Coordinates of C-alpha atoms in Angstrom, one line a residue:
X1 CA 32.3 132.1 -115.8
X2 CA 34.3 133.4 -112.4
X3 CA 33.4 130.2 -111.2
X4 CA 36.1 128.4 -113.4
X5 CA 37.6 131.1 -113.5
X6 CA 38.9 132.6 -110.6
X7 CA 39.7 127.9 -109.4
X8 CA 41.7 127.9 -112.1
X9 CA 43.6 130.3 -111.7
X10 CA 43.8 129.5 -108.0
X11 CA 44.7 126.2 -108.4
X12 CA 47.9 127.2 -110.7
X13 CA 48.6 129.8 -108.3
X14 CA 49.0 127.0 -105.4
X15 CA 50.8 124.4 -107.2
X16 CA 53.3 126.7 -108.4
X17 CA 54.1 127.4 -104.4
X18 CA 53.6 123.6 -103.6
X19 CA 56.4 122.4 -106.1
X20 CA 57.3 124.3 -109.6
X21 CA 59.2 121.1 -111.2
X22 CA 56.2 119.5 -110.8
X23 CA 53.9 121.7 -113.0
X24 CA 56.6 122.0 -115.2
X25 CA 57.7 118.3 -115.3
X26 CA 53.4 117.3 -116.0
X27 CA 52.7 120.7 -118.2
X28 CA 55.7 118.8 -120.2
X29 CA 54.0 115.5 -120.2
X30 CA 50.7 117.5 -121.6
X31 CA 52.9 118.6 -124.7
X32 CA 54.4 115.2 -125.7
X33 CA 50.8 113.9 -126.5
X34 CA 50.6 116.7 -129.1
X35 CA 53.1 114.7 -130.5
X36 CA 51.7 111.5 -129.7
X37 CA 48.6 111.8 -132.3
X38 CA 51.3 112.4 -135.4
X39 CA 51.8 108.7 -134.9
X40 CA 48.9 107.5 -136.9
X41 CA 50.4 109.6 -139.8
X42 CA 54.2 108.3 -138.9
X43 CA 52.9 105.1 -139.7
X44 CA 51.5 105.5 -143.0
X45 CA 54.0 106.6 -143.9
X46 CA 56.3 103.6 -142.9
X47 CA 53.6 101.5 -144.9
X48 CA 53.7 103.7 -148.1
X49 CA 57.3 103.2 -148.1
X50 CA 57.9 99.6 -147.8
X51 CA 55.4 99.4 -150.4
X52 CA 57.4 101.3 -152.5
X53 CA 61.2 100.2 -151.6
X54 CA 61.6 103.4 -150.3
X55 CA 64.0 102.0 -147.5
X56 CA 64.9 105.6 -146.6
X57 CA 62.0 106.8 -146.0
X58 CA 60.4 104.0 -144.0
X59 CA 63.3 104.1 -141.2
X60 CA 63.5 108.0 -141.1
X61 CA 59.3 107.8 -140.2
X62 CA 60.5 104.7 -138.1
X63 CA 63.1 106.8 -136.3
X64 CA 60.8 109.2 -135.6
X65 CA 57.5 107.1 -134.9
X66 CA 60.5 105.3 -132.0
X67 CA 61.1 108.9 -130.7
X68 CA 58.0 110.0 -130.5
X69 CA 57.2 107.0 -128.2
X70 CA 60.1 106.9 -126.2
X71 CA 59.9 110.3 -125.4
X72 CA 56.3 110.3 -124.9
X73 CA 56.7 107.1 -122.6
X74 CA 60.0 109.2 -120.8
X75 CA 58.0 112.3 -120.0
X76 CA 54.6 110.0 -118.6
X77 CA 57.3 108.6 -116.3
X78 CA 58.6 111.8 -115.0
X79 CA 55.1 113.6 -115.5
X80 CA 53.5 110.6 -113.2
X81 CA 55.8 110.6 -110.6
X82 CA 56.1 114.9 -110.3
X83 CA 51.8 114.8 -110.7
X84 CA 51.3 112.0 -107.9
X85 CA 54.0 113.8 -105.7
X86 CA 51.5 117.1 -106.2
X87 CA 48.6 115.5 -106.1
X88 CA 49.3 114.0 -102.5
X89 CA 51.1 117.8 -100.9
X90 CA 48.1 119.6 -102.4
X91 CA 45.7 117.6 -100.9
X92 CA 47.7 117.4 -97.7
X93 CA 48.1 121.3 -97.8
X94 CA 44.1 122.1 -98.3
X95 CA 43.0 119.3 -95.5
X96 CA 45.3 121.1 -93.4
X97 CA 43.8 124.4 -94.4
X98 CA 40.6 123.3 -94.4
X99 CA 40.8 122.4 -90.8
X100 CA 42.6 125.6 -90.1
X101 CA 39.9 127.7 -91.8
X102 CA 36.9 126.0 -89.5
X103 CA 39.3 126.5 -86.3
X104 CA 39.3 130.5 -87.4
X105 CA 35.8 131.1 -87.7
X106 CA 34.8 133.4 -84.8
X107 CA 31.7 132.0 -83.8
X108 CA 29.6 128.6 -83.4
X109 CA 27.4 129.5 -86.2
X110 CA 28.6 127.4 -88.5
X111 CA 28.1 124.4 -86.1
X112 CA 24.7 124.7 -86.4
X113 CA 24.0 126.3 -90.0
X114 CA 22.8 122.8 -91.1
X115 CA 23.6 124.1 -95.1
X116 CA 27.3 125.1 -93.9
X117 CA 27.2 121.9 -92.7
X118 CA 26.7 120.2 -95.4
X119 CA 28.8 122.6 -97.9
X120 CA 31.4 121.3 -95.7
X121 CA 31.1 117.5 -95.2
X122 CA 30.5 117.8 -99.0
X123 CA 34.2 119.3 -98.7
X124 CA 35.6 116.9 -96.6
X125 CA 34.2 113.4 -98.6
X126 CA 35.0 114.9 -102.0
X127 CA 38.6 116.8 -100.9
X128 CA 40.9 115.1 -102.7
X129 CA 39.6 117.0 -105.1
X130 CA 41.7 120.2 -104.9
X131 CA 44.9 118.0 -104.4
X132 CA 43.8 116.8 -108.3
X133 CA 43.5 120.6 -109.3
X134 CA 46.4 120.5 -111.6
X135 CA 46.1 117.1 -112.5
X136 CA 42.9 117.9 -113.6
X137 CA 43.3 121.0 -115.2
X138 CA 46.5 119.2 -116.6
X139 CA 44.4 116.6 -118.2
X140 CA 41.7 118.8 -119.6
X141 CA 44.3 120.9 -121.9
X142 CA 46.1 117.5 -123.0
X143 CA 42.4 116.1 -123.3
X144 CA 42.2 119.0 -126.4
X145 CA 45.6 119.3 -127.7
X146 CA 45.5 115.3 -128.6
X147 CA 42.6 115.2 -130.4
X148 CA 43.5 118.1 -132.6
X149 CA 46.2 117.0 -133.3
X150 CA 44.6 113.3 -134.4
X151 CA 41.6 115.1 -136.3
X152 CA 44.5 117.3 -138.1
X153 CA 46.1 113.8 -139.2
X154 CA 42.5 112.2 -140.0
X155 CA 41.2 114.3 -142.2
X156 CA 44.5 115.2 -143.8
X157 CA 44.7 111.4 -144.9
X158 CA 41.4 111.3 -146.0
X159 CA 38.1 114.1 -145.8
X160 CA 35.2 111.1 -144.9
X161 CA 37.0 110.7 -141.4
X162 CA 35.6 114.3 -140.0
X163 CA 32.3 112.7 -140.1
X164 CA 34.1 109.9 -137.9
X165 CA 34.8 113.1 -135.8
X166 CA 31.4 115.1 -136.3
X167 CA 29.9 111.1 -134.8
X168 CA 31.6 111.9 -131.6
X169 CA 30.5 115.4 -130.8
X170 CA 27.4 113.5 -128.9
X171 CA 30.1 112.2 -126.2
X172 CA 31.2 115.9 -125.4
X173 CA 27.9 117.7 -125.8
X174 CA 26.6 115.1 -122.5
X175 CA 28.9 116.4 -120.4
X176 CA 27.1 119.4 -119.2
X177 CA 24.7 117.1 -117.8
X178 CA 26.8 114.1 -116.5
X179 CA 28.5 117.2 -114.4
X180 CA 25.2 118.3 -113.0
X181 CA 23.6 114.7 -112.6
X182 CA 27.1 114.1 -110.5
X183 CA 26.8 117.9 -108.7
X184 CA 23.2 116.8 -107.2
X185 CA 24.5 113.4 -105.9
X186 CA 27.1 114.8 -103.8
X187 CA 24.9 117.5 -102.4
X188 CA 22.4 114.8 -102.1
X189 CA 25.3 112.3 -100.1
X190 CA 26.0 115.8 -97.6
X191 CA 23.9 115.5 -94.8
X192 CA 22.9 111.6 -95.7
X193 CA 27.4 110.9 -94.9
X194 CA 26.9 112.9 -91.6
X195 CA 24.4 110.9 -90.4
X196 CA 25.9 107.9 -91.1
X197 CA 29.6 108.8 -89.2
X198 CA 27.5 110.3 -86.3
X199 CA 26.1 106.5 -85.9
X200 CA 29.4 105.2 -87.0
X201 CA 31.2 107.0 -84.1
X202 CA 28.6 105.3 -81.8
X203 CA 29.4 102.7 -82.7
X204 CA 33.5 102.9 -82.1
X205 CA 33.7 104.9 -79.1
X206 CA 32.9 104.2 -75.6
X207 CA 30.3 107.1 -74.3
X208 CA 26.7 105.3 -75.3
X209 CA 28.3 101.7 -75.2
X210 CA 26.8 100.7 -72.8
X211 CA 23.2 101.8 -72.9
X212 CA 23.5 100.2 -77.1
X213 CA 24.6 97.3 -75.2
X214 CA 22.0 97.4 -72.2
X215 CA 19.1 98.2 -74.5
X216 CA 20.0 95.4 -77.1
X217 CA 20.2 98.0 -79.9
X218 CA 22.1 96.8 -81.9
X219 CA 20.3 95.5 -83.9
X220 CA 18.5 98.5 -84.6
X221 CA 21.9 100.6 -84.6
X222 CA 23.1 98.4 -87.4
X223 CA 19.8 98.9 -89.3
X224 CA 20.0 102.7 -89.2
X225 CA 23.6 102.9 -90.0
X226 CA 22.6 100.5 -92.7
X227 CA 20.2 102.7 -94.1
X228 CA 22.4 105.7 -93.4
X229 CA 25.1 103.8 -95.6
X230 CA 22.2 103.6 -98.4
X231 CA 21.0 107.1 -98.2
X232 CA 24.4 108.1 -98.8
X233 CA 25.7 106.0 -101.2
X234 CA 21.7 105.9 -103.2
X235 CA 22.6 109.2 -105.0
X236 CA 25.5 108.1 -106.0
X237 CA 25.0 105.1 -107.7
X238 CA 21.7 106.5 -108.5
X239 CA 24.1 109.4 -110.6
X240 CA 26.6 106.4 -112.1
X241 CA 23.5 104.6 -113.8
X242 CA 22.1 108.0 -115.4
X243 CA 25.8 108.9 -116.9
X244 CA 26.0 105.6 -118.0
X245 CA 23.3 105.7 -120.1
X246 CA 24.0 108.7 -121.5
X247 CA 28.0 107.5 -121.8
X248 CA 26.8 104.3 -124.1
X249 CA 24.5 106.0 -126.3
X250 CA 26.8 108.8 -127.3
X251 CA 29.1 105.8 -127.6
X252 CA 26.3 104.1 -130.3
X253 CA 26.3 107.4 -132.2
X254 CA 29.8 107.2 -131.9
X255 CA 30.9 103.9 -133.2
X256 CA 27.2 102.8 -136.1
X257 CA 28.8 105.5 -138.6
X258 CA 32.5 105.2 -137.4
X259 CA 31.6 102.0 -139.2
X260 CA 29.9 102.9 -142.1
X261 CA 33.0 105.6 -143.2
X262 CA 35.7 102.8 -142.6
X263 CA 33.4 100.1 -144.3
X264 CA 32.8 102.8 -147.4
X265 CA 36.6 103.4 -147.4
X266 CA 37.5 100.0 -147.3
X267 CA 35.2 99.8 -150.5
X268 CA 37.4 102.4 -152.5
X269 CA 40.3 100.5 -151.4
X270 CA 40.1 97.7 -152.8
X271 CA 38.6 99.4 -156.1
X272 CA 42.6 101.2 -155.7
X273 CA 40.4 104.9 -155.3
X274 CA 42.2 104.9 -151.6
X275 CA 45.8 104.1 -151.1
X276 CA 47.0 102.0 -148.3
X277 CA 49.2 104.9 -146.7
X278 CA 45.9 107.0 -146.2
X279 CA 43.6 103.9 -145.2
X280 CA 46.7 102.8 -142.7
X281 CA 45.9 106.4 -141.4
X282 CA 42.2 105.4 -141.6
X283 CA 42.1 103.0 -138.9
X284 CA 44.9 103.7 -136.8
X285 CA 43.2 107.1 -136.2
X286 CA 39.2 105.7 -136.2
X287 CA 40.5 104.6 -132.0
X288 CA 42.0 108.3 -132.1
X289 CA 39.4 109.7 -132.7
X290 CA 36.8 108.1 -131.0
X291 CA 39.3 108.7 -127.6
X292 CA 39.4 112.5 -128.7
X293 CA 36.0 112.9 -128.1
X294 CA 35.7 110.9 -124.9
X295 CA 38.9 112.4 -123.8
X296 CA 37.8 115.7 -124.3
X297 CA 34.7 114.6 -122.6
X298 CA 36.5 113.6 -119.3
X299 CA 38.8 116.0 -119.5
X300 CA 36.0 119.1 -118.8
X301 CA 33.7 116.3 -116.6
X302 CA 36.9 115.6 -113.8
X303 CA 38.3 119.5 -114.4
X304 CA 34.6 120.1 -113.4
X305 CA 34.1 118.0 -110.2
X306 CA 37.7 119.1 -109.3
X307 CA 37.8 122.7 -109.9
X308 CA 33.8 122.4 -107.8
X309 CA 35.1 121.5 -105.1
X310 CA 38.0 124.2 -105.2
X311 CA 35.0 126.1 -105.6
X312 CA 33.9 124.6 -102.2
X313 CA 37.4 125.2 -100.8
X314 CA 37.4 128.8 -102.0
X315 CA 33.7 129.4 -100.8
X316 CA 35.1 128.4 -97.1
X317 CA 38.0 130.7 -97.6
X318 CA 35.7 134.2 -97.9
X319 CA 33.6 132.8 -95.4
X320 CA 36.1 133.2 -93.1
X321 CA 37.2 136.5 -94.6
X322 CA 34.0 137.7 -94.1
X323 CA 33.9 136.2 -90.4
X324 CA 36.6 138.3 -90.2
X325 CA 35.6 141.2 -91.5
X326 CA 32.4 141.0 -89.4
X327 CA 34.6 140.3 -86.3
X328 CA 37.1 143.0 -86.3
X329 CA 36.8 144.1 -83.1
X330 CA 41.1 145.0 -82.1
X331 CA 40.5 146.8 -78.4
X332 CA 42.1 144.5 -75.8
X333 CA 40.1 143.6 -72.5
X334 CA 40.4 146.3 -69.3
X335 CA 42.5 144.8 -67.0
X336 CA 39.9 144.3 -64.7
X337 CA 36.2 145.1 -64.3
X338 CA 35.1 148.1 -62.6
X339 CA 31.6 148.5 -63.7
X340 CA 31.3 144.8 -65.3
X341 CA 29.0 142.6 -68.0
X342 CA 25.6 144.9 -69.0
X343 CA 23.2 143.4 -71.3
X344 CA 20.5 144.9 -72.7
X345 CA 18.1 144.1 -75.6
X346 CA 19.9 140.9 -76.0
X347 CA 17.8 138.9 -78.3
X348 CA 19.3 136.0 -80.5
X349 CA 18.3 133.2 -82.4
X350 CA 20.0 130.1 -83.8
X351 CA 21.2 129.4 -87.7
X352 CA 18.3 128.4 -89.3
X353 CA 15.4 128.8 -86.4
X354 CA 12.5 130.6 -86.8
X355 CA 12.1 132.0 -83.4
X356 CA 14.5 134.1 -81.0
X357 CA 15.7 131.6 -78.5
X358 CA 17.0 134.8 -76.2
X359 CA 14.1 137.3 -75.8
X360 CA 14.9 141.1 -75.0
X361 CA 16.9 140.6 -72.4
X362 CA 18.2 143.2 -70.0
X363 CA 21.0 142.3 -67.0
X364 CA 23.5 143.5 -65.3
X365 CA 26.4 141.3 -63.8
X366 CA 27.9 143.4 -61.7
X367 CA 31.8 143.5 -61.1
X368 CA 33.6 141.4 -57.9
X369 CA 30.4 139.3 -57.8
X370 CA 28.6 135.6 -58.2
X371 CA 25.6 134.9 -60.6
X372 CA 23.5 132.1 -60.4
X373 CA 21.9 131.4 -63.7
X374 CA 19.1 128.8 -63.2
X375 CA 16.2 127.8 -64.8
X376 CA 14.0 124.6 -66.4
X377 CA 15.3 123.0 -69.2
X378 CA 15.6 124.9 -73.0
X379 CA 15.0 128.1 -70.5
X380 CA 18.0 129.3 -73.2
X381 CA 20.7 129.4 -69.7
X382 CA 23.9 128.0 -71.9
X383 CA 23.0 129.9 -74.9
X384 CA 23.4 133.0 -72.7
X385 CA 26.6 131.8 -72.0
X386 CA 27.8 131.4 -75.4
X387 CA 26.3 134.6 -76.4
X388 CA 28.4 135.7 -72.9
X389 CA 31.8 134.7 -75.0
X390 CA 30.9 135.6 -77.8
X391 CA 30.4 132.4 -79.5
X392 CA 27.4 134.3 -81.3
X393 CA 26.3 137.4 -83.3
X394 CA 23.4 139.0 -82.0
X395 CA 20.5 140.0 -83.6
X396 CA 19.6 142.5 -81.8
X397 CA 20.3 144.6 -78.5
X398 CA 23.9 144.6 -77.2
X399 CA 26.6 142.9 -73.9
X400 CA 29.0 145.1 -72.4
X401 CA 32.1 144.6 -71.0
X402 CA 32.5 147.4 -68.4
X403 CA 30.9 149.6 -71.4
X404 CA 32.8 148.5 -73.6
X405 CA 30.4 146.6 -76.8
X406 CA 31.6 143.3 -76.9
X407 CA 31.8 143.4 -80.1
X408 CA 35.0 145.8 -80.3
X409 CA 37.3 143.5 -78.6
X410 CA 39.5 141.5 -79.8
X411 CA 37.3 138.0 -80.0
X412 CA 40.8 136.3 -79.0
X413 CA 41.7 138.7 -76.4
X414 CA 38.3 138.4 -74.6
X415 CA 38.4 134.7 -74.5
X416 CA 41.8 134.4 -73.2
X417 CA 40.5 136.9 -70.3
X418 CA 37.5 134.6 -69.7
X419 CA 37.8 130.5 -68.2
X420 CA 34.4 128.4 -67.9
X421 CA 33.8 124.5 -67.2
X422 CA 30.9 123.0 -69.8
X423 CA 28.8 120.2 -69.0
X424 CA 29.3 119.3 -72.9
X425 CA 33.1 119.6 -72.0
X426 CA 35.9 117.8 -74.1
X427 CA 37.6 114.5 -73.4
X428 CA 40.9 115.2 -74.1
X429 CA 42.9 112.0 -74.4
X430 CA 46.5 113.4 -74.1
X431 CA 48.5 113.4 -70.7
X432 CA 46.9 115.0 -67.6
X433 CA 49.1 117.5 -67.0
X434 CA 48.4 118.5 -71.3
X435 CA 44.5 117.7 -70.6
X436 CA 44.0 120.2 -68.1
X437 CA 46.9 123.0 -68.6
X438 CA 45.4 123.5 -71.7
X439 CA 43.0 126.2 -70.4
X440 CA 45.4 128.3 -69.8
X441 CA 47.8 128.0 -72.8
X442 CA 50.7 130.3 -71.5
X443 CA 51.1 127.9 -68.7
X444 CA 50.1 124.2 -70.1
X445 CA 53.3 122.5 -69.3
X446 CA 53.1 124.0 -65.7
X447 CA 53.3 121.1 -63.1
X448 CA 52.9 123.4 -60.3
X449 CA 49.6 125.4 -62.1
X450 CA 48.5 121.9 -63.2
X451 CA 48.0 120.5 -59.6
X452 CA 46.5 123.3 -57.9
X453 CA 43.9 123.3 -60.7
X454 CA 43.7 120.1 -59.9
X455 CA 43.1 120.9 -56.5
X456 CA 40.3 122.9 -57.1
X457 CA 38.4 120.7 -58.9
X458 CA 38.4 118.8 -56.0
X459 CA 40.4 116.0 -57.9
X460 CA 43.3 115.3 -56.6
X461 CA 41.9 111.6 -55.8
X462 CA 41.7 110.9 -59.6
X463 CA 46.2 111.9 -59.6
X464 CA 46.2 109.4 -57.4
X465 CA 44.5 106.5 -59.6
X466 CA 46.7 107.2 -62.3
X467 CA 49.9 105.4 -62.0
X468 CA 52.7 107.9 -63.7
X469 CA 50.3 110.6 -62.0
X470 CA 50.5 114.0 -64.9
X471 CA 52.6 112.2 -67.1
X472 CA 49.6 109.4 -67.7
X473 CA 48.3 109.1 -71.1
X474 CA 44.7 109.5 -70.4
X475 CA 41.7 106.9 -73.0
X476 CA 42.2 103.9 -73.9
X477 CA 43.0 105.4 -77.6
X478 CA 46.2 104.4 -76.6
X479 CA 48.6 101.8 -75.8
X480 CA 48.6 102.2 -71.8
X481 CA 46.1 105.2 -71.1
X482 CA 44.4 104.7 -68.7
X483 CA 40.3 105.6 -68.9
X484 CA 38.3 107.2 -66.6
X485 CA 34.8 106.8 -65.9
X486 CA 32.4 110.3 -67.0
X487 CA 32.7 112.2 -63.4
X488 CA 36.5 111.9 -63.6
X489 CA 36.6 113.5 -66.7
X490 CA 34.0 115.7 -66.1
X491 CA 36.3 117.1 -62.9
X492 CA 39.6 117.4 -65.6
X493 CA 37.7 119.6 -67.7
X494 CA 36.3 121.5 -64.3
X495 CA 40.0 122.0 -63.8
X496 CA 40.6 122.6 -66.6
X497 CA 37.9 125.6 -66.5
X498 CA 40.2 126.6 -63.2
X499 CA 43.4 126.7 -64.5
X500 CA 43.1 130.4 -64.7
X501 CA 43.1 132.2 -61.6
X502 CA 41.7 135.5 -62.7
X503 CA 39.4 135.6 -65.5
X504 CA 37.3 138.5 -66.0
X505 CA 34.2 136.3 -66.7
X506 CA 34.3 133.0 -65.2
X507 CA 31.8 130.5 -66.6
X508 CA 30.5 127.0 -64.8
X509 CA 28.1 125.6 -67.0
X510 CA 26.0 123.0 -65.3
X511 CA 29.6 121.3 -64.0
X512 CA 28.6 118.8 -61.4
X513 CA 25.8 116.9 -63.7
X514 CA 27.6 113.6 -63.6
X515 CA 29.4 113.8 -60.0
X516 CA 27.5 112.3 -56.5
X517 CA 26.6 114.6 -54.0
X518 CA 29.8 114.2 -52.2
X519 CA 32.1 115.5 -54.5
X520 CA 29.4 118.1 -55.5
X521 CA 29.9 119.6 -51.8
X522 CA 33.4 119.9 -52.2
X523 CA 33.2 121.6 -55.3
X524 CA 30.8 124.1 -54.9
X525 CA 33.8 124.9 -51.2
X526 CA 36.1 125.6 -54.3
X527 CA 33.7 127.6 -56.3
X528 CA 33.9 130.0 -53.8
X529 CA 36.5 130.3 -52.8
X530 CA 37.8 130.6 -56.6
X531 CA 35.0 133.1 -57.1
X532 CA 37.1 134.7 -54.3
X533 CA 39.7 135.1 -55.9
X534 CA 38.2 135.9 -59.1
X535 CA 36.8 139.0 -57.9
X536 CA 39.6 140.3 -56.9
X537 CA 40.2 141.2 -59.8
X538 CA 36.3 142.6 -60.4
X539 CA 35.7 139.2 -62.8
X540 CA 32.6 137.6 -63.0
X541 CA 31.7 134.3 -61.3
X542 CA 28.9 132.9 -63.3
X543 CA 27.4 129.8 -62.4
X544 CA 24.8 127.4 -64.3
X545 CA 22.8 124.9 -62.4
X546 CA 19.2 123.0 -62.0
X547 CA 20.3 122.2 -59.5
X548 CA 18.5 125.4 -56.7
X549 CA 20.6 124.5 -53.3
X550 CA 23.5 125.1 -55.1
X551 CA 22.9 128.8 -55.5
X552 CA 21.9 130.1 -52.3
X553 CA 25.0 132.4 -51.7
X554 CA 25.5 133.6 -54.9
X555 CA 25.4 137.5 -54.9
X556 CA 22.8 137.3 -57.6
X557 CA 20.2 135.1 -59.1
X558 CA 18.7 135.3 -62.0
X559 CA 15.9 133.5 -63.3
X560 CA 15.6 132.4 -67.1
X561 CA 12.1 131.1 -69.0
X562 CA 11.7 130.5 -72.6
X563 CA 14.8 133.0 -72.7
X564 CA 13.8 135.3 -71.1
X565 CA 14.7 136.7 -67.2
X566 CA 11.7 136.3 -65.3
X567 CA 13.1 137.6 -62.5
X568 CA 16.6 138.4 -60.5
X569 CA 18.1 139.1 -57.0
X570 CA 19.6 137.4 -54.4
X571 CA 18.2 134.0 -53.2
X572 CA 16.5 135.7 -49.5
X573 CA 14.7 138.3 -51.8
X574 CA 13.8 135.4 -54.5
X575 CA 12.4 133.5 -52.1
X576 CA 10.2 136.4 -50.3
X577 CA 8.7 137.8 -53.5
X578 CA 7.2 133.9 -53.7
X579 CA 7.2 133.8 -57.6
X580 CA 8.1 131.3 -60.0
X581 CA 12.1 130.6 -58.6
X582 CA 10.7 130.0 -55.0
X583 CA 7.9 127.4 -56.5
X584 CA 11.3 125.8 -58.5
X585 CA 13.6 125.7 -55.3
X586 CA 10.4 124.2 -53.0
X587 CA 9.7 122.0 -55.6
X588 CA 13.8 120.2 -56.3
X589 CA 13.8 121.0 -52.4
X590 CA 10.6 118.8 -52.4
X591 CA 12.0 115.7 -54.4
X592 CA 15.4 115.2 -51.8
X593 CA 13.0 115.0 -48.8

């Protein structure tokens, strides 16, 4: 019951907030359907009056019928106008709110949980149903009002028309199974829809286009797109076939007895046992009664479809509220680090995972230090970075910032004191000023601060190549935009990570993976300078890299292996120890000889 009452109350409340006038006119349009059900009765009176040559009664009934038709038409015009406006306003409102809710979640767990992703995808695929919530509710109310009037009028003319009304019950009874069929189809289509979206992105984005063509993989990709499209539409088509079959059977269950009743009444009318007025009402009520059952079924189905999507939205709002309750830290980060960042027994499993990717990690990152995090692919380096930034909740253990548990800190404030450049960086196709400046929002439009960050990222040559300098739009999505290479995009991402000059934690996660050796060497010189500035406030610089030649100057080198700290110490200490670090270092060094 709560699954229906809560979304109905939500729809009524939010629709009234958006447009009280639209809600009133939509309700009046619904009320007009009560009058529309009287039309067969008025026509019956007109026919009876004409037969009896009662001109006054015929004129009055005709005027009443005209008034009913006119009022209904007028209210339908105004109601439709306002309902359409309300629908669009509600759809826009909740599309924006959905994006805001997803963006407000503290951690990134929702981006890695298939069940959550499927629910969000279903919400996006059917998000318009949230906007149609009030419209669906009014349709449902209307679907009961008009049939009730039609039924009273029909039975008042001849009791046998009640049998016709009973014959419409199967059309109502199929509502529940058809709703379940539709719901199941939506759930089955969510995952293929996400896969299709990802494949379609490959056809419209520059990244990967050369690789696809070089391998002659366009046909392969098209076949995969076709298969994903079939997987996406297949459940919906199958559901449509099943619903159509049920609808056909229900319609036959109505028409067979309805025709029999009309034939019975016609026989009695010819024998003089049924009046012409009653026969007129019966014939005109037949369509109303058939539409009544169908209207109730469609009204309930449409409302349930809409409320199902509203429930998905409410699920998202509940998720946001639950997230806020689970991340209630309000403490401000320290102005500077005195002790550093400490990890004790840190264990983390990814959403849906069976085993931890970070296992019982104990580690001290001293204030003012430069720490190099090394290890093979899959060792857990980037995951550990995410945990330090508060992007995931721990399974066990704790992370402390100068002794304060990380969950006690305001997560937004903590990230406001962090900076970073990441291997999986965003390509922000705005002006160069905006693309770099977003790394420190209070100074996002400060050209001097942006130029300094670009210099720290050794990206001055990119600015020299841009025709309008910092005002140049980046990317080929915009008219007049400048296309950039992968390495150029990465250096601008590094510049974003350099915007904040005194973070408590600066993360450089494989920041040079696409750069040439000369640029990489220049960058590490700048990194050392940035680390020195970070160290003046006690900040920690964390460098994640596969390239062991770049970590020799780090104050501390940490070797991760399958989510565990295998060894740590200075470069000299680890080389002298002759353990895994030395083995990996010499193995990589031989590859460069």
